[in-house]
Each structure stands twice: as structure tokens, then as C-alpha cells.
């Protein structure tokens, strides 16, 4: 189940859910539902009562169906990874890998950073930003600041073009891979080398990053596994006796992994930039 008017469809998550369903002999349909949590919950009940579906996996919140005395007979799993606007929340919005990235970069000799954030309407952007700010202080590092972006390549490009040559920044943490790609292009257009002069870290491990030059460092989130585990929870409900079924809300743990390329910091880097490169 998705909001009817959503322009965003989480393909990897749906692919994982569909694969698990097909392995168990079930077919899947993607359905868009109008209205808020309560209205969507009523629509789900209607679908199940009409026996149009065996079970429901909702990617968006539903009203508490367990308050309904008949809920125990309804195999419903709510995966709390997106809100009504399909903005990621829950484990998909986990910002903790930002600290792992900073630790990794600090181990490579980096000390001064810039973060190009995503739209603050998204929990994922807010969480990555807050973890970045807290980790900078906790690890004794320096930050040139946070640029409020909008997830786009353009916001990354502009941030790179506007960064003063004498900022002392040797590494940039971008909100996602598209922002990171914009940052890299912005630096390249100034004559800055990536990663020799400045390192850039993305987020999401989009497929294009595997073919991008220079190789992009990024955070991998196993969204297919999130969808698969959610569907397995629904299948478990379907296999249970009707009197043991209960509408379930889960928040599957997504799998984060850091994929880092060559990111060394050199002590002479900023001196070389100031003498060799234009702002």
C-alpha cells in the first residue's frame, strides 16, 4: 500500500517484498490509497472483508487496527519506513552511519569537513545532519558548516563552487549520491582533484556510483532486505491460525555498510590548493 498521489515508489524495497511473496507462491499488487491513516485503514479492512486479497503490507502508517475486535483475523503488516508523503523515516532514516564516515575519514587524516544536507522536511536529512554535528564535536574535529540543500545534484554543485579555496575543508559528506555527484563536478570545474585535493562521501549506494569516475564512496542501505523481511512477517501471519493473527506494525532494521574508495588526506593539500587553484 502506498499513498495514491505519491510520485515516489521505493523500487528496491518493493522488489524485495515481491520476491519473498513469489517464493511463497503469492502474487503482489501495488495499490495507492487515498486519505490519511484512518481512511487508509478502512480501505484495507474493506479489501480484506471482500476477500480481494490474502494479506496487506503497508509502507505507510495506518490507524491502529488492533482496536478493532476483528483485527486478529486480518493479516496486515505496517512497515513504518515512510510517512504520508513517502519521506523516509524509521530505520531508513537512521543517521548513525554519518559518525562512522567521520571516524573513517579522521583515520585517513581528515580534520576539517563540510556537510551538504538534504531537505530538512525529511527525517533522514535531519538525522544525518544532527549526527554529523554531534559527531564533529564528539570526535574533536572541525566543521566549516552545513549547507542546506535539496537532495539535488545542483545543490551539491553550487556548494562546491561556493566553497572558499582557503576554507581548509579536505572532505565533504553529502546527503545522498546525487548531491555527492554534484559536489564532485563542482570541484572538478574549479580544477580541484577528487580525491587527491578533496574527498567526497555520498549516501544510498545508487547503481550509477559503481560506474562513476572517480569511484564514489557511499553508504549502502539494503532496501531489498527491508522489503523482504517485511513480507516474511506478513507470510508468517498468513501461516498462523486465524485466532492468532494480529495486525502488526514493524520497523525492519535496514543494513548499512560503508563503501569507501581512496580517501587519504595530505598535510600539504590546502597549501597546494591556495597556491595552485582559483576560488
mmCIF file of C-alpha atoms in Angstrom:
data_model
loop_
_atom_site.group_PDB
_atom_site.id
_atom_site.type_symbol
_atom_site.label_atom_id
_atom_site.label_comp_id
_atom_site.label_asym_id
_atom_site.label_seq_id
_atom_site.Cartn_x
_atom_site.Cartn_y
_atom_site.Cartn_z
ATOM 1 C CA UNK A 1 0.000 0.000 0.000
ATOM 2 C CA UNK A 2 1.235 3.476 -0.978
ATOM 3 C CA UNK A 3 -0.374 6.936 -0.837
ATOM 4 C CA UNK A 4 -2.382 7.355 -4.036
ATOM 5 C CA UNK A 5 -0.746 10.624 -5.117
ATOM 6 C CA UNK A 6 2.836 9.672 -4.339
ATOM 7 C CA UNK A 7 5.358 10.383 -7.104
ATOM 8 C CA UNK A 8 7.995 8.272 -5.338
ATOM 9 C CA UNK A 9 7.963 4.488 -5.487
ATOM 10 C CA UNK A 10 10.647 2.650 -3.454
ATOM 11 C CA UNK A 11 11.536 0.126 -6.157
ATOM 12 C CA UNK A 12 14.252 -1.843 -4.280
ATOM 13 C CA UNK A 13 12.010 -2.273 -1.237
ATOM 14 C CA UNK A 14 9.080 -3.435 -3.369
ATOM 15 C CA UNK A 15 11.375 -5.768 -5.304
ATOM 16 C CA UNK A 16 12.479 -7.452 -2.082
ATOM 17 C CA UNK A 17 8.906 -7.793 -0.846
ATOM 18 C CA UNK A 18 7.659 -9.170 -4.171
ATOM 19 C CA UNK A 19 10.463 -11.719 -4.399
ATOM 20 C CA UNK A 20 9.645 -13.095 -0.952
ATOM 21 C CA UNK A 21 5.942 -13.306 -1.820
ATOM 22 C CA UNK A 22 6.587 -15.067 -5.136
ATOM 23 C CA UNK A 23 8.864 -17.605 -3.461
ATOM 24 C CA UNK A 24 5.936 -18.485 -1.199
ATOM 25 C CA UNK A 25 3.537 -18.804 -4.127
ATOM 26 C CA UNK A 26 1.795 -15.427 -3.791
ATOM 27 C CA UNK A 27 1.297 -12.630 -6.304
ATOM 28 C CA UNK A 28 1.662 -8.973 -5.337
ATOM 29 C CA UNK A 29 -0.174 -5.843 -6.417
ATOM 30 C CA UNK A 30 0.820 -2.256 -5.612
ATOM 31 C CA UNK A 31 -2.214 -0.222 -4.579
ATOM 32 C CA UNK A 32 -2.472 3.503 -3.917
ATOM 33 C CA UNK A 33 -4.923 4.559 -1.199
ATOM 34 C CA UNK A 34 -6.465 7.981 -0.670
ATOM 35 C CA UNK A 35 -6.676 9.862 2.607
ATOM 36 C CA UNK A 36 -4.906 9.729 5.930
ATOM 37 C CA UNK A 37 -4.212 6.882 8.332
ATOM 38 C CA UNK A 38 -7.823 6.291 9.379
ATOM 39 C CA UNK A 39 -9.225 6.319 5.862
ATOM 40 C CA UNK A 40 -6.490 4.015 4.589
ATOM 41 C CA UNK A 41 -7.171 1.600 7.456
ATOM 42 C CA UNK A 42 -10.856 1.452 6.497
ATOM 43 C CA UNK A 43 -9.892 0.767 2.879
ATOM 44 C CA UNK A 44 -7.622 -2.077 3.967
ATOM 45 C CA UNK A 45 -10.418 -3.620 6.031
ATOM 46 C CA UNK A 46 -12.764 -3.383 3.048
ATOM 47 C CA UNK A 47 -10.257 -5.138 0.789
ATOM 48 C CA UNK A 48 -9.800 -7.965 3.268
ATOM 49 C CA UNK A 49 -13.503 -8.357 4.023
ATOM 50 C CA UNK A 50 -14.262 -8.550 0.308
ATOM 51 C CA UNK A 51 -11.635 -11.300 0.081
ATOM 52 C CA UNK A 52 -9.872 -9.390 -2.682
ATOM 53 C CA UNK A 53 -6.507 -10.069 -1.088
ATOM 54 C CA UNK A 54 -4.954 -12.547 1.341
ATOM 55 C CA UNK A 55 -2.899 -10.001 3.247
ATOM 56 C CA UNK A 56 -1.696 -6.412 3.214
ATOM 57 C CA UNK A 57 1.783 -4.927 3.543
ATOM 58 C CA UNK A 58 1.527 -1.169 4.006
ATOM 59 C CA UNK A 59 4.577 1.051 3.545
ATOM 60 C CA UNK A 60 2.767 3.981 5.151
ATOM 61 C CA UNK A 61 1.030 4.395 8.524
ATOM 62 C CA UNK A 62 -2.465 3.035 9.153
ATOM 63 C CA UNK A 63 -4.716 3.831 12.093
ATOM 64 C CA UNK A 64 -4.406 1.320 14.950
ATOM 65 C CA UNK A 65 -6.318 -1.633 13.566
ATOM 66 C CA UNK A 66 -5.795 -3.673 16.728
ATOM 67 C CA UNK A 67 -8.531 -1.641 18.401
ATOM 68 C CA UNK A 68 -10.972 -3.394 16.096
ATOM 69 C CA UNK A 69 -12.244 -6.648 17.696
ATOM 70 C CA UNK A 70 -11.953 -8.343 14.299
ATOM 71 C CA UNK A 71 -8.325 -7.222 13.811
ATOM 72 C CA UNK A 72 -6.923 -10.574 14.919
ATOM 73 C CA UNK A 73 -8.377 -12.133 11.791
ATOM 74 C CA UNK A 74 -6.733 -9.623 9.460
ATOM 75 C CA UNK A 75 -3.197 -10.306 8.248
ATOM 76 C CA UNK A 76 -1.786 -6.785 7.991
ATOM 77 C CA UNK A 77 1.809 -5.642 8.399
ATOM 78 C CA UNK A 78 2.658 -1.949 8.554
ATOM 79 C CA UNK A 79 6.243 -1.186 7.640
ATOM 80 C CA UNK A 80 6.922 2.168 9.276
ATOM 81 C CA UNK A 81 9.624 3.310 6.868
ATOM 82 C CA UNK A 82 7.745 6.133 5.124
ATOM 83 C CA UNK A 83 5.321 8.840 6.166
ATOM 84 C CA UNK A 84 2.231 10.062 4.306
ATOM 85 C CA UNK A 85 4.431 11.972 1.826
ATOM 86 C CA UNK A 86 6.709 8.959 1.217
ATOM 87 C CA UNK A 87 9.507 10.630 3.173
ATOM 88 C CA UNK A 88 11.741 8.002 4.738
ATOM 89 C CA UNK A 89 11.565 7.502 8.475
ATOM 90 C CA UNK A 90 12.331 4.671 10.872
ATOM 91 C CA UNK A 91 15.469 2.661 10.096
ATOM 92 C CA UNK A 92 15.767 4.033 6.555
ATOM 93 C CA UNK A 93 16.261 7.454 8.137
ATOM 94 C CA UNK A 94 18.975 6.249 10.514
ATOM 95 C CA UNK A 95 21.708 8.886 10.543
ATOM 96 C CA UNK A 96 24.231 6.956 12.620
ATOM 97 C CA UNK A 97 26.444 5.961 9.666
ATOM 98 C CA UNK A 98 27.419 9.652 9.451
ATOM 99 C CA UNK A 99 29.571 9.165 12.543
ATOM 100 C CA UNK A 100 31.119 6.032 11.051
ATOM 101 C CA UNK A 101 32.027 8.048 7.965
ATOM 102 C CA UNK A 102 33.626 10.823 10.004
ATOM 103 C CA UNK A 103 35.607 8.294 12.035
ATOM 104 C CA UNK A 104 36.794 6.622 8.846
ATOM 105 C CA UNK A 105 37.824 9.932 7.296
ATOM 106 C CA UNK A 106 39.513 11.067 10.503
ATOM 107 C CA UNK A 107 41.532 7.843 10.471
ATOM 108 C CA UNK A 108 42.681 8.858 6.984
ATOM 109 C CA UNK A 109 43.946 12.173 8.338
ATOM 110 C CA UNK A 110 40.989 14.460 7.626
ATOM 111 C CA UNK A 111 40.223 17.103 10.231
ATOM 112 C CA UNK A 112 38.017 19.767 8.611
ATOM 113 C CA UNK A 113 34.699 18.901 6.981
ATOM 114 C CA UNK A 114 31.656 20.271 5.169
ATOM 115 C CA UNK A 115 28.196 18.697 5.139
ATOM 116 C CA UNK A 116 25.810 19.341 2.244
ATOM 117 C CA UNK A 117 22.459 18.365 3.755
ATOM 118 C CA UNK A 118 19.219 17.244 2.157
ATOM 119 C CA UNK A 119 15.813 18.870 2.540
ATOM 120 C CA UNK A 120 15.029 19.230 6.234
ATOM 121 C CA UNK A 121 11.436 18.122 5.560
ATOM 122 C CA UNK A 122 12.849 14.600 5.509
ATOM 123 C CA UNK A 123 13.671 12.778 8.738
ATOM 124 C CA UNK A 124 16.666 11.180 7.021
ATOM 125 C CA UNK A 125 18.147 14.602 6.212
ATOM 126 C CA UNK A 126 17.546 15.901 9.725
ATOM 127 C CA UNK A 127 19.062 12.800 11.303
ATOM 128 C CA UNK A 128 22.173 12.831 9.115
ATOM 129 C CA UNK A 129 22.686 16.490 9.871
ATOM 130 C CA UNK A 130 22.251 16.117 13.637
ATOM 131 C CA UNK A 131 24.562 13.093 13.810
ATOM 132 C CA UNK A 132 27.159 14.956 11.732
ATOM 133 C CA UNK A 133 27.099 17.996 14.030
ATOM 134 C CA UNK A 134 27.248 15.886 17.202
ATOM 135 C CA UNK A 135 29.993 13.614 15.868
ATOM 136 C CA UNK A 136 32.175 16.546 14.812
ATOM 137 C CA UNK A 137 32.157 17.772 18.406
ATOM 138 C CA UNK A 138 32.484 14.330 19.974
ATOM 139 C CA UNK A 139 35.453 13.353 17.790
ATOM 140 C CA UNK A 140 37.240 16.669 18.222
ATOM 141 C CA UNK A 141 37.039 17.525 14.516
ATOM 142 C CA UNK A 142 36.289 20.824 12.762
ATOM 143 C CA UNK A 143 33.352 21.721 10.537
ATOM 144 C CA UNK A 144 33.241 24.566 8.040
ATOM 145 C CA UNK A 145 29.475 24.339 8.400
ATOM 146 C CA UNK A 146 26.342 22.741 6.982
ATOM 147 C CA UNK A 147 24.847 23.774 3.650
ATOM 148 C CA UNK A 148 21.085 23.263 3.442
ATOM 149 C CA UNK A 149 20.475 21.523 0.138
ATOM 150 C CA UNK A 150 17.524 19.785 -1.508
ATOM 151 C CA UNK A 151 18.871 16.326 -2.463
ATOM 152 C CA UNK A 152 19.735 17.556 -5.970
ATOM 153 C CA UNK A 153 22.962 17.496 -7.964
ATOM 154 C CA UNK A 154 22.567 21.246 -8.372
ATOM 155 C CA UNK A 155 22.687 21.873 -4.619
ATOM 156 C CA UNK A 156 25.880 19.835 -4.425
ATOM 157 C CA UNK A 157 27.392 21.616 -7.409
ATOM 158 C CA UNK A 158 26.632 25.075 -6.036
ATOM 159 C CA UNK A 159 28.030 24.131 -2.623
ATOM 160 C CA UNK A 160 31.314 23.052 -4.195
ATOM 161 C CA UNK A 161 31.549 26.139 -6.378
ATOM 162 C CA UNK A 162 30.880 28.439 -3.412
ATOM 163 C CA UNK A 163 33.367 26.827 -1.016
ATOM 164 C CA UNK A 164 36.248 29.260 -0.367
ATOM 165 C CA UNK A 165 39.615 27.951 -1.528
ATOM 166 C CA UNK A 166 41.071 28.761 1.888
ATOM 167 C CA UNK A 167 38.282 27.005 3.847
ATOM 168 C CA UNK A 168 40.612 24.238 4.975
ATOM 169 C CA UNK A 169 37.984 21.609 4.072
ATOM 170 C CA UNK A 170 39.501 18.309 2.938
ATOM 171 C CA UNK A 171 36.349 16.151 2.965
ATOM 172 C CA UNK A 172 32.655 16.636 2.189
ATOM 173 C CA UNK A 173 29.791 14.486 3.485
ATOM 174 C CA UNK A 174 26.894 14.723 1.025
ATOM 175 C CA UNK A 175 23.267 13.929 1.882
ATOM 176 C CA UNK A 176 22.977 11.424 -0.959
ATOM 177 C CA UNK A 177 24.807 10.194 -4.038
ATOM 178 C CA UNK A 178 23.194 12.765 -6.340
ATOM 179 C CA UNK A 179 24.383 15.607 -4.126
ATOM 180 C CA UNK A 180 27.819 13.980 -3.987
ATOM 181 C CA UNK A 181 27.955 13.786 -7.777
ATOM 182 C CA UNK A 182 27.150 17.499 -7.973
ATOM 183 C CA UNK A 183 29.846 18.279 -5.404
ATOM 184 C CA UNK A 184 32.432 16.320 -7.379
ATOM 185 C CA UNK A 185 31.527 18.063 -10.640
ATOM 186 C CA UNK A 186 31.640 21.454 -8.931
ATOM 187 C CA UNK A 187 35.141 20.785 -7.628
ATOM 188 C CA UNK A 188 36.286 19.452 -10.994
ATOM 189 C CA UNK A 189 35.043 22.585 -12.753
ATOM 190 C CA UNK A 190 37.269 24.584 -10.391
ATOM 191 C CA UNK A 191 40.264 22.425 -11.218
ATOM 192 C CA UNK A 192 40.188 20.581 -7.884
ATOM 193 C CA UNK A 193 41.019 16.901 -7.962
ATOM 194 C CA UNK A 194 38.828 14.318 -6.218
ATOM 195 C CA UNK A 195 40.012 12.601 -4.075
ATOM 196 C CA UNK A 196 43.561 13.987 -4.341
ATOM 197 C CA UNK A 197 42.614 17.544 -3.289
ATOM 198 C CA UNK A 198 39.309 16.946 -1.528
ATOM 199 C CA UNK A 199 37.378 13.771 -0.669
ATOM 200 C CA UNK A 200 33.620 13.366 -1.149
ATOM 201 C CA UNK A 201 31.325 10.829 0.545
ATOM 202 C CA UNK A 202 27.807 10.093 -0.711
ATOM 203 C CA UNK A 203 24.870 8.117 0.687
ATOM 204 C CA UNK A 204 22.489 5.409 -0.693
ATOM 205 C CA UNK A 205 24.874 3.447 -2.948
ATOM 206 C CA UNK A 206 22.873 4.169 -6.094
ATOM 207 C CA UNK A 207 23.735 1.905 -9.010
ATOM 208 C CA UNK A 208 25.379 4.682 -11.022
ATOM 209 C CA UNK A 209 28.036 5.137 -8.334
ATOM 210 C CA UNK A 210 29.612 1.830 -9.374
ATOM 211 C CA UNK A 211 30.343 3.239 -12.839
ATOM 212 C CA UNK A 212 31.138 6.818 -11.847
ATOM 213 C CA UNK A 213 34.648 8.251 -12.154
ATOM 214 C CA UNK A 214 36.223 8.917 -9.752
ATOM 215 C CA UNK A 215 34.955 5.953 -7.719
ATOM 216 C CA UNK A 216 32.402 7.220 -5.218
ATOM 217 C CA UNK A 217 32.484 6.429 -1.518
ATOM 218 C CA UNK A 218 28.968 5.960 -0.181
ATOM 219 C CA UNK A 219 26.656 4.339 2.375
ATOM 220 C CA UNK A 220 24.888 1.183 1.259
ATOM 221 C CA UNK A 221 21.352 0.582 2.566
ATOM 222 C CA UNK A 222 19.930 -2.835 1.805
ATOM 223 C CA UNK A 223 16.395 -1.727 0.982
ATOM 224 C CA UNK A 224 15.588 -5.007 -0.727
ATOM 225 C CA UNK A 225 16.256 -6.822 2.535
ATOM 226 C CA UNK A 226 13.977 -4.392 4.392
ATOM 227 C CA UNK A 227 11.163 -5.224 1.972
ATOM 228 C CA UNK A 228 11.903 -8.931 2.101
ATOM 229 C CA UNK A 229 11.798 -9.084 5.905
ATOM 230 C CA UNK A 230 8.532 -7.146 5.956
ATOM 231 C CA UNK A 231 6.931 -9.591 3.522
ATOM 232 C CA UNK A 232 8.232 -12.561 5.527
ATOM 233 C CA UNK A 233 6.453 -11.091 8.557
ATOM 234 C CA UNK A 234 3.219 -10.939 6.565
ATOM 235 C CA UNK A 235 3.679 -14.504 5.334
ATOM 236 C CA UNK A 236 4.154 -15.633 8.929
ATOM 237 C CA UNK A 237 0.792 -14.070 9.789
ATOM 238 C CA UNK A 238 -0.837 -15.835 6.861
ATOM 239 C CA UNK A 239 0.500 -19.178 8.048
ATOM 240 C CA UNK A 240 -0.688 -18.610 11.626
ATOM 241 C CA UNK A 241 -4.066 -19.843 12.849
ATOM 242 C CA UNK A 242 -6.769 -17.177 12.336
ATOM 243 C CA UNK A 243 -7.251 -16.823 16.081
ATOM 244 C CA UNK A 244 -3.558 -15.953 16.476
ATOM 245 C CA UNK A 245 -3.376 -13.334 13.777
ATOM 246 C CA UNK A 246 -2.981 -9.749 14.768
ATOM 247 C CA UNK A 247 -2.343 -6.594 12.775
ATOM 248 C CA UNK A 248 1.354 -5.973 13.143
ATOM 249 C CA UNK A 249 3.499 -2.856 12.984
ATOM 250 C CA UNK A 250 7.158 -3.475 12.396
ATOM 251 C CA UNK A 251 10.190 -1.368 11.699
ATOM 252 C CA UNK A 252 12.676 -3.627 9.971
ATOM 253 C CA UNK A 253 16.350 -2.967 10.546
ATOM 254 C CA UNK A 254 17.961 -1.853 7.310
ATOM 255 C CA UNK A 255 21.505 -2.967 6.610
ATOM 256 C CA UNK A 256 24.054 -0.176 6.433
ATOM 257 C CA UNK A 257 27.560 -0.635 5.089
ATOM 258 C CA UNK A 258 30.247 1.887 4.279
ATOM 259 C CA UNK A 259 31.748 1.547 0.794
ATOM 260 C CA UNK A 260 34.856 3.721 0.796
ATOM 261 C CA UNK A 261 37.236 4.449 -2.027
ATOM 262 C CA UNK A 262 40.654 6.047 -1.733
ATOM 263 C CA UNK A 263 40.224 8.988 0.677
ATOM 264 C CA UNK A 264 43.643 9.992 2.052
ATOM 265 C CA UNK A 265 44.189 13.443 3.496
ATOM 266 C CA UNK A 266 47.538 15.052 2.876
ATOM 267 C CA UNK A 267 49.057 17.652 5.153
ATOM 268 C CA UNK A 268 50.092 19.848 2.244
ATOM 269 C CA UNK A 269 46.729 19.637 0.467
ATOM 270 C CA UNK A 270 45.256 23.007 1.414
ATOM 271 C CA UNK A 271 48.531 24.859 0.916
ATOM 272 C CA UNK A 272 48.670 23.418 -2.570
ATOM 273 C CA UNK A 273 45.077 24.430 -3.222
ATOM 274 C CA UNK A 274 45.655 28.012 -2.131
ATOM 275 C CA UNK A 275 48.711 28.377 -4.354
ATOM 276 C CA UNK A 276 47.516 26.370 -7.372
ATOM 277 C CA UNK A 277 43.751 26.724 -7.697
ATOM 278 C CA UNK A 278 41.432 29.600 -8.313
ATOM 279 C CA UNK A 279 38.411 30.058 -5.995
#
